[in-house]
Coordinates of C-alpha atoms in Angstrom, one line a residue:
Chain A
M1 CA -131.5 26.0 -56.0
S2 CA -135.2 25.4 -56.2
V3 CA -137.5 28.3 -56.8
S4 CA -139.8 27.2 -54.1
A5 CA -137.2 27.2 -51.3
A6 CA -138.4 29.4 -48.5
I7 CA -135.0 29.4 -46.8
D8 CA -131.8 28.5 -48.6
I9 CA -128.7 28.2 -46.4
Q10 CA -125.5 27.8 -48.5
A11 CA -122.3 26.9 -46.8
C12 CA -123.0 29.2 -43.8
G13 CA -120.7 29.4 -40.9
V14 CA -120.6 31.6 -37.8
G15 CA -117.4 32.1 -35.9
Y16 CA -116.0 34.5 -33.3
G17 CA -112.3 34.7 -33.5
A18 CA -110.9 31.2 -32.9
T19 CA -114.2 29.5 -32.0
Q20 CA -116.4 28.3 -34.8
V21 CA -120.0 28.0 -33.6
L22 CA -121.4 26.9 -36.9
S23 CA -119.5 25.3 -39.8
D24 CA -120.6 24.6 -43.4
V25 CA -124.3 24.4 -42.9
D26 CA -126.1 23.6 -46.1
L27 CA -129.8 23.4 -45.8
S28 CA -132.7 24.2 -48.1
I29 CA -136.1 24.5 -46.5
A30 CA -139.2 24.2 -48.7
E31 CA -142.2 26.4 -48.7
G32 CA -144.7 25.1 -46.1
E33 CA -142.2 22.8 -44.5
F34 CA -141.9 22.2 -40.7
V35 CA -138.2 21.8 -40.0
V36 CA -136.9 21.0 -36.6
L37 CA -133.4 21.8 -35.5
V38 CA -132.4 19.4 -32.8
G39 CA -129.2 18.7 -30.8
P40 CA -127.6 18.9 -27.4
S41 CA -127.1 22.3 -25.8
G42 CA -124.2 24.2 -27.4
C43 CA -124.6 22.4 -30.7
G44 CA -125.3 25.6 -32.6
K45 CA -129.1 25.1 -33.2
S46 CA -130.0 28.4 -31.6
T47 CA -127.2 30.2 -33.4
L48 CA -128.6 28.8 -36.7
L49 CA -132.0 30.1 -35.8
N50 CA -130.7 33.5 -34.8
M51 CA -128.8 33.6 -38.0
I52 CA -132.0 33.1 -40.0
A53 CA -133.7 35.7 -37.9
G54 CA -130.8 38.2 -38.4
F55 CA -129.7 38.6 -34.8
I56 CA -126.4 37.0 -35.8
E57 CA -124.8 37.6 -39.1
Q58 CA -123.1 34.6 -40.7
T59 CA -119.4 35.0 -41.1
S60 CA -119.2 32.9 -44.2
G61 CA -121.7 31.5 -46.8
R62 CA -125.0 32.9 -48.2
L63 CA -128.4 33.0 -46.7
L64 CA -131.5 33.5 -48.8
I65 CA -135.0 33.9 -47.5
G66 CA -137.7 33.8 -50.2
G67 CA -135.0 33.8 -52.8
R68 CA -133.6 37.1 -51.6
D69 CA -130.0 37.3 -50.2
V70 CA -130.5 38.8 -46.7
A71 CA -126.9 39.7 -45.9
G72 CA -127.1 42.9 -43.9
V73 CA -130.9 42.9 -43.8
P74 CA -132.0 43.7 -40.2
P75 CA -134.4 41.3 -38.5
K76 CA -137.3 43.7 -38.9
D77 CA -137.1 43.6 -42.6
R78 CA -136.7 39.8 -43.1
R79 CA -140.5 39.1 -43.0
I80 CA -140.2 36.6 -40.1
G81 CA -142.3 35.8 -37.1
M82 CA -140.6 34.5 -34.0
V83 CA -141.6 32.8 -30.8
F84 CA -139.1 32.9 -27.9
Q85 CA -138.5 30.5 -25.1
S86 CA -139.2 33.1 -22.5
Y87 CA -142.3 34.3 -24.3
A88 CA -140.8 37.9 -24.4
L89 CA -144.3 39.4 -24.2
Y90 CA -144.5 43.2 -23.7
P91 CA -145.4 43.3 -20.0
H92 CA -147.0 46.8 -20.2
M93 CA -149.4 45.8 -22.9
T94 CA -152.6 43.8 -22.8
A95 CA -152.7 40.5 -24.8
R96 CA -154.6 42.3 -27.5
Q97 CA -152.0 45.0 -27.7
N98 CA -149.2 42.4 -27.8
L99 CA -150.9 40.7 -30.7
G100 CA -151.5 44.0 -32.5
F101 CA -148.1 45.6 -32.0
A102 CA -146.4 44.5 -35.2
L103 CA -149.4 45.5 -37.3
K104 CA -149.6 48.9 -35.5
V105 CA -145.9 49.4 -36.2
A106 CA -146.6 48.5 -39.9
G107 CA -149.2 51.2 -40.0
L108 CA -152.2 49.1 -40.7
P109 CA -155.6 50.7 -40.1
Q110 CA -157.1 49.9 -36.7
A111 CA -160.1 48.0 -38.2
R112 CA -157.8 45.7 -40.2
I113 CA -155.7 45.2 -37.0
D114 CA -158.7 44.2 -35.0
E115 CA -159.8 41.8 -37.7
R116 CA -156.5 40.0 -37.8
I117 CA -156.3 39.8 -34.0
D118 CA -159.7 38.3 -33.8
E119 CA -158.8 35.7 -36.5
V120 CA -155.7 34.7 -34.6
A121 CA -157.4 34.8 -31.2
Q122 CA -160.0 32.4 -32.5
L123 CA -157.4 30.1 -34.0
L124 CA -155.6 29.9 -30.7
R125 CA -158.7 30.2 -28.4
L126 CA -157.4 33.4 -26.9
Q127 CA -160.6 35.5 -26.9
P128 CA -161.2 35.3 -23.1
V129 CA -157.7 36.6 -22.2
L130 CA -157.3 39.4 -24.8
G131 CA -157.9 42.1 -22.3
K132 CA -155.4 40.9 -19.7
R133 CA -151.8 41.7 -19.3
P134 CA -149.1 39.0 -19.5
G135 CA -148.6 39.2 -15.7
A136 CA -152.1 38.0 -15.1
L137 CA -151.8 35.0 -17.5
S138 CA -150.6 31.4 -17.0
G139 CA -147.5 30.1 -18.7
G140 CA -149.5 28.2 -21.3
Q141 CA -151.6 31.3 -22.1
R142 CA -148.5 33.5 -22.3
Q143 CA -146.9 31.1 -24.8
R144 CA -150.1 31.0 -26.9
I145 CA -150.1 34.8 -27.0
A146 CA -146.5 34.7 -28.1
I147 CA -147.4 32.2 -30.8
G148 CA -150.3 34.4 -31.8
R149 CA -148.1 37.5 -31.9
A150 CA -145.9 35.7 -34.5
L151 CA -148.8 34.4 -36.5
V152 CA -150.7 37.7 -36.7
R153 CA -148.2 38.9 -39.2
D154 CA -148.1 37.6 -42.7
A155 CA -144.5 36.4 -42.5
A156 CA -142.6 34.3 -44.9
V157 CA -141.1 32.1 -42.2
Y158 CA -142.0 31.5 -38.6
L159 CA -139.2 30.7 -36.2
F160 CA -139.6 28.9 -32.8
D161 CA -136.8 29.0 -30.3
E162 CA -137.5 26.2 -27.8
P163 CA -141.0 27.6 -27.2
L164 CA -142.3 24.8 -25.0
S165 CA -139.2 24.4 -22.8
N166 CA -140.5 26.7 -20.0
L167 CA -143.8 24.8 -19.7
D168 CA -144.6 21.9 -17.5
A169 CA -144.8 18.4 -19.0
L170 CA -148.6 18.2 -19.5
L171 CA -148.9 21.7 -21.1
R172 CA -146.0 20.9 -23.3
T173 CA -147.6 17.9 -24.9
E174 CA -150.9 19.8 -25.2
L175 CA -149.3 22.7 -27.0
R176 CA -147.2 20.4 -29.1
V177 CA -150.3 18.8 -30.6
E178 CA -151.8 22.3 -31.0
L179 CA -148.7 23.5 -32.9
K180 CA -148.9 20.5 -35.2
R181 CA -152.6 21.1 -35.9
L182 CA -151.8 24.7 -36.5
H183 CA -149.1 23.8 -39.1
Q184 CA -151.4 21.3 -40.8
Q185 CA -154.0 24.0 -41.0
L186 CA -151.9 27.0 -42.1
R187 CA -149.1 25.2 -44.1
K188 CA -146.7 28.0 -43.3
T189 CA -142.9 27.5 -43.3
M190 CA -141.8 26.9 -39.8
V191 CA -138.3 26.4 -38.3
Y192 CA -138.4 25.0 -34.8
V193 CA -135.5 24.6 -32.4
T194 CA -135.6 22.1 -29.5
H195 CA -133.4 19.8 -27.5
D196 CA -136.3 17.6 -26.8
Q197 CA -136.2 14.6 -29.2
V198 CA -139.9 13.7 -28.6
E199 CA -140.9 17.2 -29.8
A200 CA -138.5 16.9 -32.6
M201 CA -139.8 13.6 -33.8
T202 CA -143.4 14.4 -33.5
L203 CA -143.4 17.8 -35.0
A204 CA -141.0 17.7 -37.9
D205 CA -141.5 17.1 -41.5
R206 CA -137.8 17.1 -41.6
L207 CA -135.3 16.8 -38.8
V208 CA -131.9 18.5 -38.8
V209 CA -129.6 17.0 -36.2
L210 CA -126.8 19.2 -35.2
N211 CA -123.7 18.6 -33.0
Q212 CA -120.7 20.8 -32.4
G213 CA -121.7 23.3 -35.0
R214 CA -122.1 20.8 -37.8
V215 CA -125.2 19.2 -39.4
Q216 CA -125.0 15.5 -38.7
Q217 CA -128.1 14.4 -40.6
V218 CA -131.1 15.8 -42.4
G219 CA -134.1 13.6 -43.0
S220 CA -137.6 12.7 -42.0
P221 CA -138.0 11.7 -38.4
L222 CA -138.3 8.0 -39.3
E223 CA -135.3 8.1 -41.6
V224 CA -133.2 9.6 -38.8
F225 CA -134.6 7.1 -36.4
T226 CA -134.2 4.0 -38.4
Q227 CA -131.1 4.9 -40.4
P228 CA -128.9 7.2 -38.3
A229 CA -126.1 8.6 -40.3
N230 CA -123.5 8.2 -37.6
R231 CA -123.0 7.2 -34.0
F232 CA -123.9 10.6 -32.6
V233 CA -127.3 10.7 -34.3
A234 CA -127.9 7.1 -33.3
S235 CA -127.2 7.8 -29.6
F236 CA -129.0 11.2 -29.5
I237 CA -132.3 10.1 -31.2
G238 CA -134.4 7.4 -29.6
S239 CA -135.4 6.7 -26.0
P240 CA -134.5 4.4 -24.3
A241 CA -131.1 4.9 -26.0
M242 CA -129.6 2.6 -28.5
N243 CA -127.3 -0.3 -27.5
F244 CA -123.8 -0.2 -29.0
I245 CA -121.8 -3.4 -29.3
E246 CA -118.2 -3.3 -30.5
G247 CA -117.2 -6.1 -32.8
G248 CA -115.9 -7.1 -36.2
L249 CA -117.4 -7.8 -39.6
N250 CA -116.1 -10.8 -41.6
A251 CA -117.2 -12.3 -44.8
N252 CA -117.2 -16.1 -45.2
G253 CA -118.7 -18.4 -47.8
S254 CA -122.3 -17.8 -46.9
G255 CA -122.2 -14.0 -46.5
P256 CA -121.1 -11.4 -44.0
V257 CA -121.0 -12.4 -40.4
L258 CA -120.8 -10.2 -37.3
E259 CA -118.3 -11.2 -34.6
L260 CA -119.7 -9.8 -31.4
P261 CA -118.8 -10.5 -27.7
I262 CA -122.2 -12.2 -27.4
G263 CA -121.4 -14.5 -30.3
R264 CA -121.4 -14.7 -34.1
L265 CA -124.4 -13.3 -36.0
P266 CA -125.1 -13.6 -39.7
L267 CA -125.9 -10.2 -41.2
D268 CA -129.2 -10.7 -42.9
G269 CA -131.4 -8.1 -44.6
Y270 CA -129.2 -5.2 -43.6
A271 CA -129.8 -2.1 -45.7
S272 CA -126.3 -0.6 -46.1
V273 CA -125.7 2.9 -47.3
L274 CA -122.1 2.3 -48.2
P275 CA -120.7 -0.8 -50.0
T276 CA -120.2 -3.3 -47.1
P277 CA -116.5 -4.1 -46.7
S278 CA -115.5 -7.7 -46.4
S279 CA -114.0 -7.1 -43.0
A280 CA -114.0 -4.1 -40.7
D281 CA -113.9 -3.0 -37.1
I282 CA -117.5 -2.0 -36.4
V283 CA -119.9 -0.8 -33.7
L284 CA -123.3 -2.4 -34.0
G285 CA -126.2 -0.2 -32.9
V286 CA -129.3 -2.1 -31.8
R287 CA -132.4 -0.3 -30.5
P288 CA -133.8 -1.8 -27.3
E289 CA -137.0 -2.5 -29.3
H290 CA -135.0 -4.9 -31.5
V291 CA -133.5 -6.9 -28.7
A292 CA -135.8 -9.9 -28.3
L293 CA -135.6 -12.1 -25.2
D294 CA -138.0 -14.9 -26.3
A295 CA -135.7 -16.9 -28.5
D296 CA -135.3 -20.7 -28.2
T297 CA -131.7 -20.6 -29.4
G298 CA -129.1 -17.9 -29.5
P299 CA -126.8 -16.3 -27.0
Q300 CA -127.4 -16.9 -23.3
A301 CA -128.1 -13.8 -21.2
T302 CA -129.0 -13.0 -17.6
V303 CA -131.5 -10.4 -16.6
T304 CA -129.8 -7.9 -14.2
L305 CA -132.3 -5.1 -13.7
T306 CA -135.8 -4.2 -14.8
E307 CA -137.2 -0.7 -15.1
P308 CA -141.0 -0.8 -15.4
M309 CA -142.3 2.4 -17.2
G310 CA -145.9 1.5 -17.4
S311 CA -146.5 1.2 -21.1
Q312 CA -143.3 -0.8 -21.4
T313 CA -140.6 -2.3 -19.3
L314 CA -136.9 -1.8 -19.9
V315 CA -135.0 -5.0 -19.2
W316 CA -131.2 -4.9 -18.7
V317 CA -129.5 -8.1 -19.6
R318 CA -125.8 -9.2 -19.4
S319 CA -124.2 -11.4 -22.0
G320 CA -120.7 -12.0 -23.0
G321 CA -119.4 -9.3 -20.7
I322 CA -121.6 -6.6 -22.1
E323 CA -124.8 -5.1 -20.9
L324 CA -127.8 -4.6 -23.2
R325 CA -131.2 -2.9 -22.9
S326 CA -134.3 -4.5 -24.2
V327 CA -137.8 -3.1 -24.3
Q328 CA -140.5 -5.6 -23.3
A329 CA -144.2 -5.5 -22.9
P330 CA -145.1 -4.8 -19.2
H331 CA -147.1 -8.0 -18.7
L332 CA -144.0 -10.2 -19.4
R333 CA -142.5 -10.2 -15.9
F334 CA -138.8 -10.5 -16.0
V335 CA -136.9 -10.9 -12.7
P336 CA -133.2 -10.2 -12.1
G337 CA -131.2 -13.5 -12.3
Q338 CA -133.5 -14.9 -14.9
S339 CA -131.9 -16.7 -17.8
V340 CA -133.0 -15.7 -21.3
R341 CA -131.8 -16.1 -24.9
L342 CA -131.1 -13.1 -27.0
R343 CA -132.2 -12.5 -30.6
L344 CA -131.0 -9.4 -32.4
D345 CA -132.9 -8.4 -35.5
T346 CA -130.2 -7.4 -37.9
R347 CA -132.7 -5.9 -40.4
F348 CA -133.2 -3.0 -38.0
C349 CA -129.7 -2.7 -36.8
S350 CA -127.2 0.1 -37.7
M351 CA -123.6 -0.7 -38.4
F352 CA -121.0 2.0 -37.8
D353 CA -117.4 2.2 -38.8
R354 CA -115.5 2.1 -35.4
A355 CA -112.9 4.7 -36.5
S356 CA -115.1 7.3 -38.3
G357 CA -118.4 6.6 -36.5
L358 CA -120.2 6.7 -39.9
R359 CA -123.0 4.3 -40.8
L360 CA -121.9 1.5 -43.1
Chain B
M1 CA -124.5 0.1 17.6
S2 CA -123.2 2.6 20.2
A3 CA -125.6 4.5 22.4
I4 CA -126.6 7.9 21.1
P5 CA -125.2 10.5 23.5
S6 CA -128.0 12.3 25.3
V7 CA -128.2 16.0 24.6
A8 CA -129.7 18.4 27.1
V9 CA -132.6 20.0 25.4
T10 CA -133.5 23.5 26.4
P11 CA -137.2 23.9 26.5
L12 CA -138.5 26.7 24.3
R13 CA -139.4 29.6 26.4
P14 CA -140.8 32.9 25.3
P15 CA -138.1 35.6 25.4
A16 CA -138.1 38.0 28.3
P17 CA -140.3 41.1 27.8
L18 CA -137.3 43.3 27.6
A19 CA -135.6 41.2 24.9
R20 CA -138.9 41.1 22.9
H21 CA -139.3 44.9 23.0
L22 CA -135.6 45.8 22.6
P23 CA -135.7 46.2 18.8
L24 CA -138.7 48.4 19.1
V25 CA -137.1 50.5 21.8
A26 CA -133.9 50.8 19.7
L27 CA -136.0 52.0 16.7
L28 CA -137.9 54.5 18.8
V29 CA -134.6 55.9 20.2
G30 CA -133.1 56.1 16.8
A31 CA -136.1 57.8 15.3
A32 CA -136.2 60.3 18.1
A33 CA -132.5 61.1 17.6
F34 CA -133.1 61.8 13.9
L35 CA -136.3 63.7 14.4
L36 CA -134.9 66.0 17.2
P37 CA -133.2 68.5 14.8
L38 CA -136.4 68.7 12.8
W39 CA -138.4 69.3 15.9
V40 CA -136.0 72.1 17.0
M41 CA -136.3 73.7 13.6
L42 CA -140.1 73.4 13.5
A43 CA -140.5 74.7 17.1
G44 CA -138.0 77.5 16.5
S45 CA -139.7 78.7 13.3
L46 CA -142.9 79.1 15.2
K47 CA -141.5 81.1 18.1
S48 CA -140.9 84.8 18.4
M49 CA -137.3 86.0 18.9
E50 CA -138.1 86.9 22.5
E51 CA -139.3 83.4 23.2
I52 CA -136.2 81.9 21.5
R53 CA -133.9 83.9 23.7
Q54 CA -135.8 83.0 26.9
S55 CA -136.9 79.3 26.6
S56 CA -135.0 76.1 25.9
I57 CA -134.7 75.1 22.3
L58 CA -136.4 71.8 23.0
L59 CA -139.6 73.3 24.4
P60 CA -142.6 73.7 22.1
P61 CA -143.7 77.3 21.2
L62 CA -146.0 78.7 24.0
N63 CA -147.3 81.5 21.7
P64 CA -147.0 80.1 18.2
T65 CA -146.7 82.7 15.6
L66 CA -146.4 82.6 11.8
A67 CA -144.5 85.9 11.6
A68 CA -141.2 84.3 10.8
W69 CA -142.8 82.0 8.1
R70 CA -144.5 85.0 6.5
Q71 CA -141.2 86.8 6.3
A72 CA -139.4 83.7 5.0
V73 CA -142.0 83.0 2.3
A74 CA -141.9 86.7 1.2
A75 CA -138.1 86.6 1.0
L76 CA -137.7 83.2 -0.7
S77 CA -140.6 83.3 -3.2
P78 CA -138.6 84.5 -6.1
G79 CA -136.0 81.8 -5.3
L80 CA -138.8 79.2 -5.1
V81 CA -139.9 80.1 -8.6
N82 CA -136.4 80.1 -9.9
S83 CA -135.7 76.7 -8.3
L84 CA -138.8 75.2 -9.9
L85 CA -137.8 76.8 -13.3
I86 CA -134.4 75.2 -12.9
T87 CA -135.2 71.9 -11.4
V88 CA -138.2 70.7 -13.5
P89 CA -136.5 71.1 -17.0
S90 CA -133.2 69.9 -15.6
V91 CA -134.7 66.7 -14.1
L92 CA -136.7 65.9 -17.2
L93 CA -133.9 66.6 -19.7
S94 CA -131.2 64.9 -17.8
A95 CA -133.3 61.8 -17.2
L96 CA -134.5 61.6 -20.8
L97 CA -131.1 62.2 -22.3
G98 CA -129.6 59.7 -19.8
A99 CA -132.2 57.1 -20.9
V100 CA -131.6 57.7 -24.6
T101 CA -127.8 57.6 -24.2
G102 CA -127.9 54.5 -21.9
Y103 CA -130.2 52.8 -24.5
A104 CA -127.9 53.6 -27.4
M105 CA -124.9 52.5 -25.4
T106 CA -126.6 49.2 -24.4
F107 CA -128.2 48.2 -27.7
G108 CA -126.3 50.3 -30.2
R109 CA -123.9 48.8 -32.7
F110 CA -120.7 50.5 -31.7
R111 CA -119.5 48.2 -28.9
W112 CA -115.9 49.3 -28.7
W113 CA -116.8 52.9 -28.6
N114 CA -119.4 52.3 -26.0
T115 CA -116.9 50.6 -23.7
Q116 CA -114.6 53.6 -23.9
L117 CA -117.5 56.0 -23.5
F118 CA -118.6 54.1 -20.4
N119 CA -115.2 54.4 -18.8
V120 CA -115.1 58.1 -19.5
L121 CA -118.6 58.4 -17.9
M122 CA -117.6 56.5 -14.8
L123 CA -114.6 58.8 -14.4
A124 CA -116.8 61.9 -15.0
A125 CA -119.4 60.8 -12.5
F126 CA -116.9 60.7 -9.7
I127 CA -114.8 63.8 -10.4
P128 CA -115.8 66.7 -8.1
I129 CA -117.8 69.2 -10.0
Q130 CA -115.6 72.1 -8.7
L131 CA -112.8 71.0 -11.1
F132 CA -115.0 71.8 -14.0
L133 CA -116.3 75.1 -12.9
Y134 CA -113.9 77.4 -14.6
P135 CA -114.1 75.8 -18.0
A136 CA -117.8 75.5 -17.7
V137 CA -118.1 79.3 -16.9
L138 CA -116.0 80.0 -20.1
G139 CA -118.1 77.6 -22.1
L140 CA -121.4 79.1 -21.0
A141 CA -120.2 82.6 -21.5
W142 CA -119.2 81.7 -25.0
L143 CA -122.7 80.3 -25.6
G144 CA -124.1 83.5 -24.2
L145 CA -125.9 81.6 -21.5
F146 CA -123.9 82.6 -18.5
G147 CA -126.1 84.2 -15.8
S148 CA -129.4 82.9 -17.1
L149 CA -131.8 80.2 -16.2
A150 CA -131.1 78.3 -19.4
G151 CA -127.4 78.3 -18.4
V152 CA -128.0 76.8 -15.0
V153 CA -130.3 74.2 -16.6
L154 CA -127.7 73.3 -19.2
A155 CA -125.1 73.0 -16.5
H156 CA -127.3 70.7 -14.5
V157 CA -128.1 68.5 -17.5
V158 CA -124.5 68.2 -18.5
F159 CA -123.2 67.4 -15.0
G160 CA -126.1 65.1 -14.3
L161 CA -125.7 63.1 -17.5
P162 CA -122.9 60.7 -16.4
L163 CA -124.9 59.5 -13.4
T164 CA -128.3 59.2 -15.2
T165 CA -126.7 57.5 -18.2
I166 CA -124.8 55.0 -16.0
L167 CA -128.0 54.2 -14.0
M168 CA -130.2 53.8 -17.0
K169 CA -127.6 51.8 -18.9
S170 CA -127.1 49.3 -16.0
H171 CA -130.9 49.0 -15.9
F172 CA -131.2 48.4 -19.6
E173 CA -128.5 45.7 -19.5
Q174 CA -130.8 43.7 -17.2
L175 CA -133.7 43.8 -19.6
P176 CA -134.2 40.4 -21.3
I177 CA -132.6 40.6 -24.7
E178 CA -135.5 38.5 -26.1
L179 CA -137.9 41.4 -25.3
I180 CA -135.8 43.7 -27.5
R181 CA -135.6 41.1 -30.2
A182 CA -139.3 40.5 -30.1
A183 CA -139.8 44.2 -30.8
Q184 CA -137.3 44.1 -33.7
I185 CA -139.1 41.0 -35.2
D186 CA -142.3 43.0 -34.9
G187 CA -140.8 45.6 -37.2
A188 CA -140.0 48.2 -34.6
G189 CA -136.8 50.2 -35.4
F190 CA -134.3 51.5 -32.9
A191 CA -136.4 54.6 -31.9
R192 CA -139.7 52.8 -31.9
T193 CA -138.3 49.9 -29.7
F194 CA -137.1 52.6 -27.2
L195 CA -140.3 54.5 -27.1
S196 CA -142.8 51.7 -27.2
V197 CA -141.1 48.9 -25.3
V198 CA -137.9 49.8 -23.5
L199 CA -139.1 53.1 -21.9
P200 CA -142.5 51.8 -20.7
V201 CA -141.0 48.7 -19.0
S202 CA -138.5 51.0 -17.3
T203 CA -140.8 53.4 -15.5
P204 CA -139.6 52.3 -12.0
M205 CA -136.0 53.0 -12.9
C206 CA -137.0 56.3 -14.5
A207 CA -138.7 57.3 -11.3
V208 CA -135.6 56.5 -9.3
V209 CA -133.3 58.5 -11.6
M210 CA -135.7 61.4 -11.6
L211 CA -136.0 61.4 -7.9
L212 CA -132.2 61.3 -7.4
Q213 CA -131.9 64.1 -9.9
F214 CA -134.7 66.1 -8.3
T215 CA -133.1 66.0 -4.9
G216 CA -129.7 66.7 -6.2
I217 CA -130.7 69.6 -8.4
W218 CA -133.1 71.2 -5.9
N219 CA -130.5 71.0 -3.1
D220 CA -127.7 72.2 -5.4
F221 CA -125.9 75.3 -4.3
I222 CA -122.7 75.7 -6.2
L223 CA -124.0 75.6 -9.8
G224 CA -126.8 78.0 -8.9
L225 CA -124.3 80.3 -7.2
V226 CA -121.9 80.3 -10.0
F227 CA -124.0 80.1 -13.1
A228 CA -127.2 81.9 -12.2
G229 CA -127.3 85.7 -12.5
P230 CA -128.8 87.9 -9.8
E231 CA -132.2 87.5 -11.3
S232 CA -132.3 83.7 -11.5
R233 CA -130.8 82.6 -8.2
P234 CA -132.3 79.4 -6.9
M235 CA -133.8 79.1 -3.4
T236 CA -130.7 77.5 -1.9
V237 CA -128.5 80.5 -2.8
Q238 CA -131.1 82.9 -1.4
L239 CA -131.4 80.9 1.7
N240 CA -127.6 81.1 2.1
N241 CA -127.9 84.9 1.7
I242 CA -130.5 85.1 4.5
V243 CA -128.6 82.8 6.8
G244 CA -125.3 84.4 6.0
T245 CA -126.3 88.0 6.4
T246 CA -125.7 89.3 9.9
F247 CA -127.0 92.7 10.9
G248 CA -127.3 92.9 14.7
E249 CA -128.9 89.8 16.3
R250 CA -129.4 86.6 14.3
A251 CA -133.0 86.0 13.4
Y252 CA -133.0 82.3 14.3
N253 CA -136.8 81.9 13.8
L254 CA -136.5 83.4 10.3
E255 CA -133.5 81.2 9.5
M256 CA -135.3 78.1 10.6
A257 CA -138.5 78.9 8.8
S258 CA -136.5 79.7 5.6
A259 CA -134.5 76.4 5.8
L260 CA -137.7 74.4 6.4
F261 CA -139.4 76.2 3.6
T262 CA -136.5 75.4 1.2
A263 CA -136.5 71.7 2.2
A264 CA -140.3 71.4 2.1
L265 CA -140.6 70.3 -1.5
P266 CA -138.1 67.5 -1.6
L267 CA -139.5 66.3 1.8
A268 CA -143.0 66.2 0.3
V269 CA -141.8 64.4 -2.8
Y270 CA -140.1 61.8 -0.7
F271 CA -143.1 61.2 1.4
Y272 CA -145.2 60.9 -1.7
S273 CA -142.9 58.7 -3.7
G274 CA -141.3 56.6 -1.0
K275 CA -143.0 53.4 -2.0
L276 CA -142.2 54.1 -5.7
F277 CA -138.5 54.6 -4.8
V278 CA -138.2 51.3 -2.9
R279 CA -140.0 49.5 -5.7
G280 CA -137.7 51.1 -8.3
V281 CA -134.5 50.2 -6.3
L282 CA -135.6 46.6 -5.9
S283 CA -137.1 46.1 -9.3
G284 CA -133.7 45.4 -10.8
A285 CA -132.6 43.1 -8.1
V286 CA -135.6 40.8 -8.1
K287 CA -136.8 39.2 -11.3
G288 CA -140.5 39.8 -11.6

């Protein structure tokens, strides 16, 4: 256990009777780190956050915040700041009173409270709305007040529970950038829960992908994106979603070769995490970005559908009885029925064991 | 493609005048029916006994006189004071205690106990009060409060608690849990969360509970009759004594003036707080 760990989660689990919401979570979050918990709904990410906050007590394992075991410590004594999805502002107080409530409860002198409020208000550009009540503010302003209310305290850890999910798309991207700037500026430890993979990728120093109450992978966004630990992570992270091709792996004289419905493919430049077996039933994961359609040789394919998205066009092609997605530049006009040749870049592929789903 | 069958379209015509005004007429008739007794009372209280004997009860007073009202006010004034002394503390205490209990039951830690307690409360709220009278008399006598204002107040608070608790609890349950959690994160303890966050956002419900309690306690007869001594009888008990006493002819004008006088305060409160009441009732149903 490192001394600098802001949060240390050791083999924590949360279960109610027969249902296990979280199992065997091991996670150490460093001081100043921005960690994003991401996963589909019901994966346990909010439970994990509420466990750190102290609203849910773990039923097994140990949880340390700032090196202190917080078992039985109520939320108010855990030195945390928290931002909720529904803002949860006090409706009967002005923005200024909302920001100052925690400091008032802590018994700080009014002059010091005002000073802190003004600092945070400046940071979040909230001065014009300080006198207003939450009811008179827009969604974006409300969430900024909520963020300010968390930041105004000198907390050890700041927790964010899907703070941007209630906002419209434009505001969400705006506040996302603002949050990232804020973190760069303050270098505070932040734990952020979201189901939005774009938010997760863009904000995180480290991503924690959860599914069915278990940690699937912990790593930097790029690590998780390029080397997903298993099929779940591969399918959850990345948009448009990864192509999965069932096939076999065989070794012949010149090296390992993939046997795929679209043809045989030598496995070149693949960074394997496990020692590559000489033969196995596998699922090959190829991101649409790595399906090239401009080859002179290679498997034949027919374009079946195109989805222009503006910055890129998603081209669906059929080959060997399977359908693949390929991302293409928008100026390359593919039309359904068009004949193309496929090239899969095995350097950027992921190979998963078909039975266990683990990356090979 | 088969031909589309033609449908006779009825042209839109404005409804007949009668149909248009029917709801209004119905409302007026209804209002008149409900207001008629009040009118009879008001007119009767302003008539002399002679006029009451001679004219129809529906006619307005020809020679309005305040004599009956003066008599009623003189007779009921001690009762009015007692009623205020009973009602005000009873309303405040039962509403406040109900809010505290409801809060503790909603957000407290003892879930199993709270469920059992809630079932007991539901039961208690719907058992007729008369069943408890005898044990309550013994209890108050043992406390030395029988026959005093404090005794009546205590009885009202105790008998009012199930209802106020249930109402406040069901309201607190609808508060967003994140609001409570935000207060906890901000360092507020159980009591501070209640006073600084939960209670202020619950003012409409508090108003509803207090209004219900006010009408109930002001109009109460049986608790005042049983628990208040001769000195501390509330207005309703005194009104009953006036109306129930029969020496010679019945003083209808005095009885009507007394009844109106007794009902005046709740009526005024309702007129004043009608809007608040509606807002309070709806505030739980519609998410703000």
